[in-house]
mmCIF file of N, CA and C in Angstrom:
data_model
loop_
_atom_site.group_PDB
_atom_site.id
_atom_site.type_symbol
_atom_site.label_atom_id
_atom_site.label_comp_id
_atom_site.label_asym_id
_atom_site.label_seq_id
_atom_site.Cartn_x
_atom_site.Cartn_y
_atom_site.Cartn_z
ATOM 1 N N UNK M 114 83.879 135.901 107.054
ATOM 2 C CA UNK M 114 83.033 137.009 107.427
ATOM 3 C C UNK M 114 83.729 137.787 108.541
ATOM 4 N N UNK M 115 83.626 139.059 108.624
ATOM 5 C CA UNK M 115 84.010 139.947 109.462
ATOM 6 C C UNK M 115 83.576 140.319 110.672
ATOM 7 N N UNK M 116 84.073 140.311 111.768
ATOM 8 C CA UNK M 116 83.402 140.378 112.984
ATOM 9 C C UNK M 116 82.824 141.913 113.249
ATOM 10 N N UNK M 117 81.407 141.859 113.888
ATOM 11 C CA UNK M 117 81.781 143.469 113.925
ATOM 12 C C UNK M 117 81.421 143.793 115.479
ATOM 13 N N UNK M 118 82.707 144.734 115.252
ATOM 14 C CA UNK M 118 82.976 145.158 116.744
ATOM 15 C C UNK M 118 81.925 145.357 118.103
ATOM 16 N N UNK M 119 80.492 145.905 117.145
ATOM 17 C CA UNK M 119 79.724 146.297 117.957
ATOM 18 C C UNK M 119 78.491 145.677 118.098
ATOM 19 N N UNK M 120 78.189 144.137 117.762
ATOM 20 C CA UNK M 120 77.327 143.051 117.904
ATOM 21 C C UNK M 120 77.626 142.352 118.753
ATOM 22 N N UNK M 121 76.388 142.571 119.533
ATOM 23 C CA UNK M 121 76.233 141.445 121.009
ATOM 24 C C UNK M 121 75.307 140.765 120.541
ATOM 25 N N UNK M 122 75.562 139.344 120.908
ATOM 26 C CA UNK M 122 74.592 138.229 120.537
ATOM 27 C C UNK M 122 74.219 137.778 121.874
ATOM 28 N N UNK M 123 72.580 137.945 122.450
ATOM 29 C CA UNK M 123 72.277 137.188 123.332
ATOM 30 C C UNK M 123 71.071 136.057 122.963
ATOM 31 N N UNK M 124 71.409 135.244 123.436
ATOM 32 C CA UNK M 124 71.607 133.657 123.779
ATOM 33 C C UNK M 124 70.343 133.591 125.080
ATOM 34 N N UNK M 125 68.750 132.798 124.693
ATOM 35 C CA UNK M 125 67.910 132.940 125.827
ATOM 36 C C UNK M 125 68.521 131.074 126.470
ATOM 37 N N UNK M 126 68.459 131.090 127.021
ATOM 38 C CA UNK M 126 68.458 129.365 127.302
ATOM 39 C C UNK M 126 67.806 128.942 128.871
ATOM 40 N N UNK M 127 67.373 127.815 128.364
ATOM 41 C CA UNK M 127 66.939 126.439 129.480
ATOM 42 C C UNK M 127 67.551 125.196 129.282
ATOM 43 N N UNK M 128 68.459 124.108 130.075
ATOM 44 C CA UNK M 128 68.140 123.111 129.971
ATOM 45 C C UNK M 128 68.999 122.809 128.332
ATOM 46 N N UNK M 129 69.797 123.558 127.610
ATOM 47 C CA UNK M 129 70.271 123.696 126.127
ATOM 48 C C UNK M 129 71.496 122.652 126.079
ATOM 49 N N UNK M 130 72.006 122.080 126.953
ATOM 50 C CA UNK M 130 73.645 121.692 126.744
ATOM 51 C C UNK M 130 73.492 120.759 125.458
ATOM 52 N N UNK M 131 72.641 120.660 124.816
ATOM 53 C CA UNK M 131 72.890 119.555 123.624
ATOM 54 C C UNK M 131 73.297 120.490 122.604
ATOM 55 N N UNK M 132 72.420 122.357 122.498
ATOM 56 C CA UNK M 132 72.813 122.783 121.442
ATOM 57 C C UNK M 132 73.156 124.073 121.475
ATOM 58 N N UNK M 133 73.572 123.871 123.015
ATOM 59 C CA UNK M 133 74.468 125.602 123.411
ATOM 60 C C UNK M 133 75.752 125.725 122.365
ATOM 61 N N UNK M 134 76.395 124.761 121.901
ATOM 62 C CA UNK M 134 77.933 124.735 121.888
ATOM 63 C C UNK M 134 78.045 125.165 119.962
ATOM 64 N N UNK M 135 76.938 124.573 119.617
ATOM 65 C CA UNK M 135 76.711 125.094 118.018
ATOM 66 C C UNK M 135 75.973 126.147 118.213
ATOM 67 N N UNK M 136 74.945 126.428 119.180
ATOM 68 C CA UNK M 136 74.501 127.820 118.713
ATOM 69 C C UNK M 136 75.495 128.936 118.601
ATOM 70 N N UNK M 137 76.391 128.792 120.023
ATOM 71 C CA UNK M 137 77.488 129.895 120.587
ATOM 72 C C UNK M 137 78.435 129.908 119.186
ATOM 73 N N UNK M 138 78.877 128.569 118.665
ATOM 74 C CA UNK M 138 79.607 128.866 117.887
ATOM 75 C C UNK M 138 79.509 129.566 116.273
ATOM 76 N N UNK M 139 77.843 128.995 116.418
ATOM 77 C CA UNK M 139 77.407 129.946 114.861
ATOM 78 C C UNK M 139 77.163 131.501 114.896
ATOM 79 N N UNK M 140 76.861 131.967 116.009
ATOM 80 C CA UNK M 140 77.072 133.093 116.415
ATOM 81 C C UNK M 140 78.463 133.926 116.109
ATOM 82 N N UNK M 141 79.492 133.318 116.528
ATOM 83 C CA UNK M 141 80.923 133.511 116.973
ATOM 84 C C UNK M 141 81.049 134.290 116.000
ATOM 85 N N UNK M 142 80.697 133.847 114.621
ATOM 86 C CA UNK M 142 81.032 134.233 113.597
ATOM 87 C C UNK M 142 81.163 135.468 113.221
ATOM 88 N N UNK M 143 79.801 136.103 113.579
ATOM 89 C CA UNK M 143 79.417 137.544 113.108
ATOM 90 C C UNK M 143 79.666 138.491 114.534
ATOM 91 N N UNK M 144 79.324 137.795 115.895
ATOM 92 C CA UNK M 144 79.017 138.491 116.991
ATOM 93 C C UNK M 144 80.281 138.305 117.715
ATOM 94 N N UNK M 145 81.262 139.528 118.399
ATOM 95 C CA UNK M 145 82.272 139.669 119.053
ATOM 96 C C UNK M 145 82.116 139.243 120.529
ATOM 97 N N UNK M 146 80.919 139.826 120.792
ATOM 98 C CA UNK M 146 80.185 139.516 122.385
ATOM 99 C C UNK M 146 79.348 138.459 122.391
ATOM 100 N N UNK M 147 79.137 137.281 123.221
ATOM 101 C CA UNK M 147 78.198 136.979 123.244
ATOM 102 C C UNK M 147 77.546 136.602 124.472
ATOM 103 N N UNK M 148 76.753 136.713 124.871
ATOM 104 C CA UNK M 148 75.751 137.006 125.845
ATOM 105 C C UNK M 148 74.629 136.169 125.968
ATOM 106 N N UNK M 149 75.132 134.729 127.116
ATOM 107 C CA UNK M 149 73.663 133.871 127.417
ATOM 108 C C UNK M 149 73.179 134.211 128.700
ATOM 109 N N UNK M 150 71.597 134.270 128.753
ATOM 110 C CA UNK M 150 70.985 134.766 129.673
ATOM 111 C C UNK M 150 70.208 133.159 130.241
ATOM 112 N N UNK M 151 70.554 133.006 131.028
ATOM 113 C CA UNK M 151 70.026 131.561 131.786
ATOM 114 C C UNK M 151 68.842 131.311 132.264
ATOM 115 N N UNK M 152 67.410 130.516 132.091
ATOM 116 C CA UNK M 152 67.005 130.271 132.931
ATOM 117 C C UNK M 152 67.064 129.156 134.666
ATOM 118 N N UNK M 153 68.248 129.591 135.012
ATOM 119 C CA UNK M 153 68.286 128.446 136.299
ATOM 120 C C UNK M 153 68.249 127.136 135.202
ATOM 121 N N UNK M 154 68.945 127.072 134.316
ATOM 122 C CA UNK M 154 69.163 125.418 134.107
ATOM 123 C C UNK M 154 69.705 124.481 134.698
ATOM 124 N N UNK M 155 69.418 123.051 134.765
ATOM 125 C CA UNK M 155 69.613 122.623 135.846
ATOM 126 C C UNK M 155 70.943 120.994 135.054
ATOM 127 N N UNK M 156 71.255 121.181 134.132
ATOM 128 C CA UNK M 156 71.864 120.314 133.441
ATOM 129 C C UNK M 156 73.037 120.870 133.541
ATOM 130 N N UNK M 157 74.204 121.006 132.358
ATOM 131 C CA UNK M 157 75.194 121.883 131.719
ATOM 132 C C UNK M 157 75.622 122.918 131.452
ATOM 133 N N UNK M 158 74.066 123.428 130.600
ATOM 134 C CA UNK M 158 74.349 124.368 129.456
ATOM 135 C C UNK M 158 75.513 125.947 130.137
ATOM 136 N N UNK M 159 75.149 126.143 131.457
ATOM 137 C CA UNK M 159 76.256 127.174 131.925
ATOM 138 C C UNK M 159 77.363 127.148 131.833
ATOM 139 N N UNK M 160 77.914 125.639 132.244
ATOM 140 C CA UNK M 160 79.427 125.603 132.346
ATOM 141 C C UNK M 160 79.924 125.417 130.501
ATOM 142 N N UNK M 161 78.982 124.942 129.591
ATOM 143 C CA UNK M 161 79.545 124.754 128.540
ATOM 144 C C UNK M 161 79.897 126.239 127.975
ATOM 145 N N UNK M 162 78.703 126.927 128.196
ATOM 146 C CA UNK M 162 78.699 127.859 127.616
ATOM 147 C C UNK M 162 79.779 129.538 127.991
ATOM 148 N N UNK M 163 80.063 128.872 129.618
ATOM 149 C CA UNK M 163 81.633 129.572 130.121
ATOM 150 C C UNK M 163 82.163 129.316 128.982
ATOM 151 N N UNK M 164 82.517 127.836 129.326
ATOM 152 C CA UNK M 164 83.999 127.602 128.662
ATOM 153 C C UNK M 164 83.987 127.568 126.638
ATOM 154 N N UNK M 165 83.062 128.127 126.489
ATOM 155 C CA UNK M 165 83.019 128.924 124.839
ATOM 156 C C UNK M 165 83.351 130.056 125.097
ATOM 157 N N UNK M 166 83.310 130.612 125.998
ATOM 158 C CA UNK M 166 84.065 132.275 126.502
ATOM 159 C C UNK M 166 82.663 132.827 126.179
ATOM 160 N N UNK M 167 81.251 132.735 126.406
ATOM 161 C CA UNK M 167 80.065 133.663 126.388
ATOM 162 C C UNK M 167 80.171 134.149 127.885
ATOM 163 N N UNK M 168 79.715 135.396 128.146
ATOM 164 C CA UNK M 168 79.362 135.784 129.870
ATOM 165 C C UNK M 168 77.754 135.131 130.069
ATOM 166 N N UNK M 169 77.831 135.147 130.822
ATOM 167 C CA UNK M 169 76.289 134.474 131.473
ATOM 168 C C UNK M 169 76.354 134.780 132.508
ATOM 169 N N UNK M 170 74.863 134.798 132.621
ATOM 170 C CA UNK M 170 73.832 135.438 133.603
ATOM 171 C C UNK M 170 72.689 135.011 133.232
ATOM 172 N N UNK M 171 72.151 134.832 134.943
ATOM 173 C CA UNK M 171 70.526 134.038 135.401
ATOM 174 C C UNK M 171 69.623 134.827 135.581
ATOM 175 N N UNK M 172 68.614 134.855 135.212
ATOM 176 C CA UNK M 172 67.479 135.245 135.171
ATOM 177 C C UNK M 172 66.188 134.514 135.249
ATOM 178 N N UNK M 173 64.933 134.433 136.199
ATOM 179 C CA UNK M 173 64.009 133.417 136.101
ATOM 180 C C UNK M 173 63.319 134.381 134.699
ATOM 181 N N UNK M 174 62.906 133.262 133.494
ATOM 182 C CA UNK M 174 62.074 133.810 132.398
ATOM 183 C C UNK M 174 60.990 134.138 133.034
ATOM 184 N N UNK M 175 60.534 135.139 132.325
ATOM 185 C CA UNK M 175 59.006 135.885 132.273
ATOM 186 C C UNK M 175 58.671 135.491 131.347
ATOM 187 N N UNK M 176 59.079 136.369 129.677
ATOM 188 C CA UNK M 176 59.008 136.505 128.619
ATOM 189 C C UNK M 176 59.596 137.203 128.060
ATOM 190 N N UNK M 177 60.305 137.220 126.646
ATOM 191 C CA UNK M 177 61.058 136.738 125.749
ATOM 192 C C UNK M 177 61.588 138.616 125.788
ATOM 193 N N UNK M 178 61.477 139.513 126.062
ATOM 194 C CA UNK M 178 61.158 140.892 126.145
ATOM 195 C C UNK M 178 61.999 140.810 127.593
ATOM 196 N N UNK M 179 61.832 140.048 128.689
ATOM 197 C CA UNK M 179 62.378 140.726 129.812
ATOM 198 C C UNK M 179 63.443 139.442 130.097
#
């Protein structure tokens, strides 16, 4: 499948390091960018999800919209 240039995939997460590393990577596929938005997790899931090459950034959740 073809990547397309102009798909950003963002990524909501908490607490995910068991299934950051397959989500990021099923993503990979279609999405050039990908983009996890953190809630302050307090496990892994950030550093895994660096080192898949996603950018991340924290945010306390509200809801699913902000």
């Amino acid at each position: 499948m073809k990547l397309s240039p102009s798909l950003t995939a963002i990524i909501l997460t908490f607490n995910e390091t068991k299934h950051i590393e397959r989500c990021i990577r099923s993503v990979s596929t279609v999405a050039k960018d990908i983009v996890v938005v953190d809630s302050f997790s307090t496990d892994d899931t950030v550093a895994k999800a660096h080192a898949l090459g996603a950018r991340v950034f924290q945010h306390p959740f509200v809801n699913h919209s902000e």
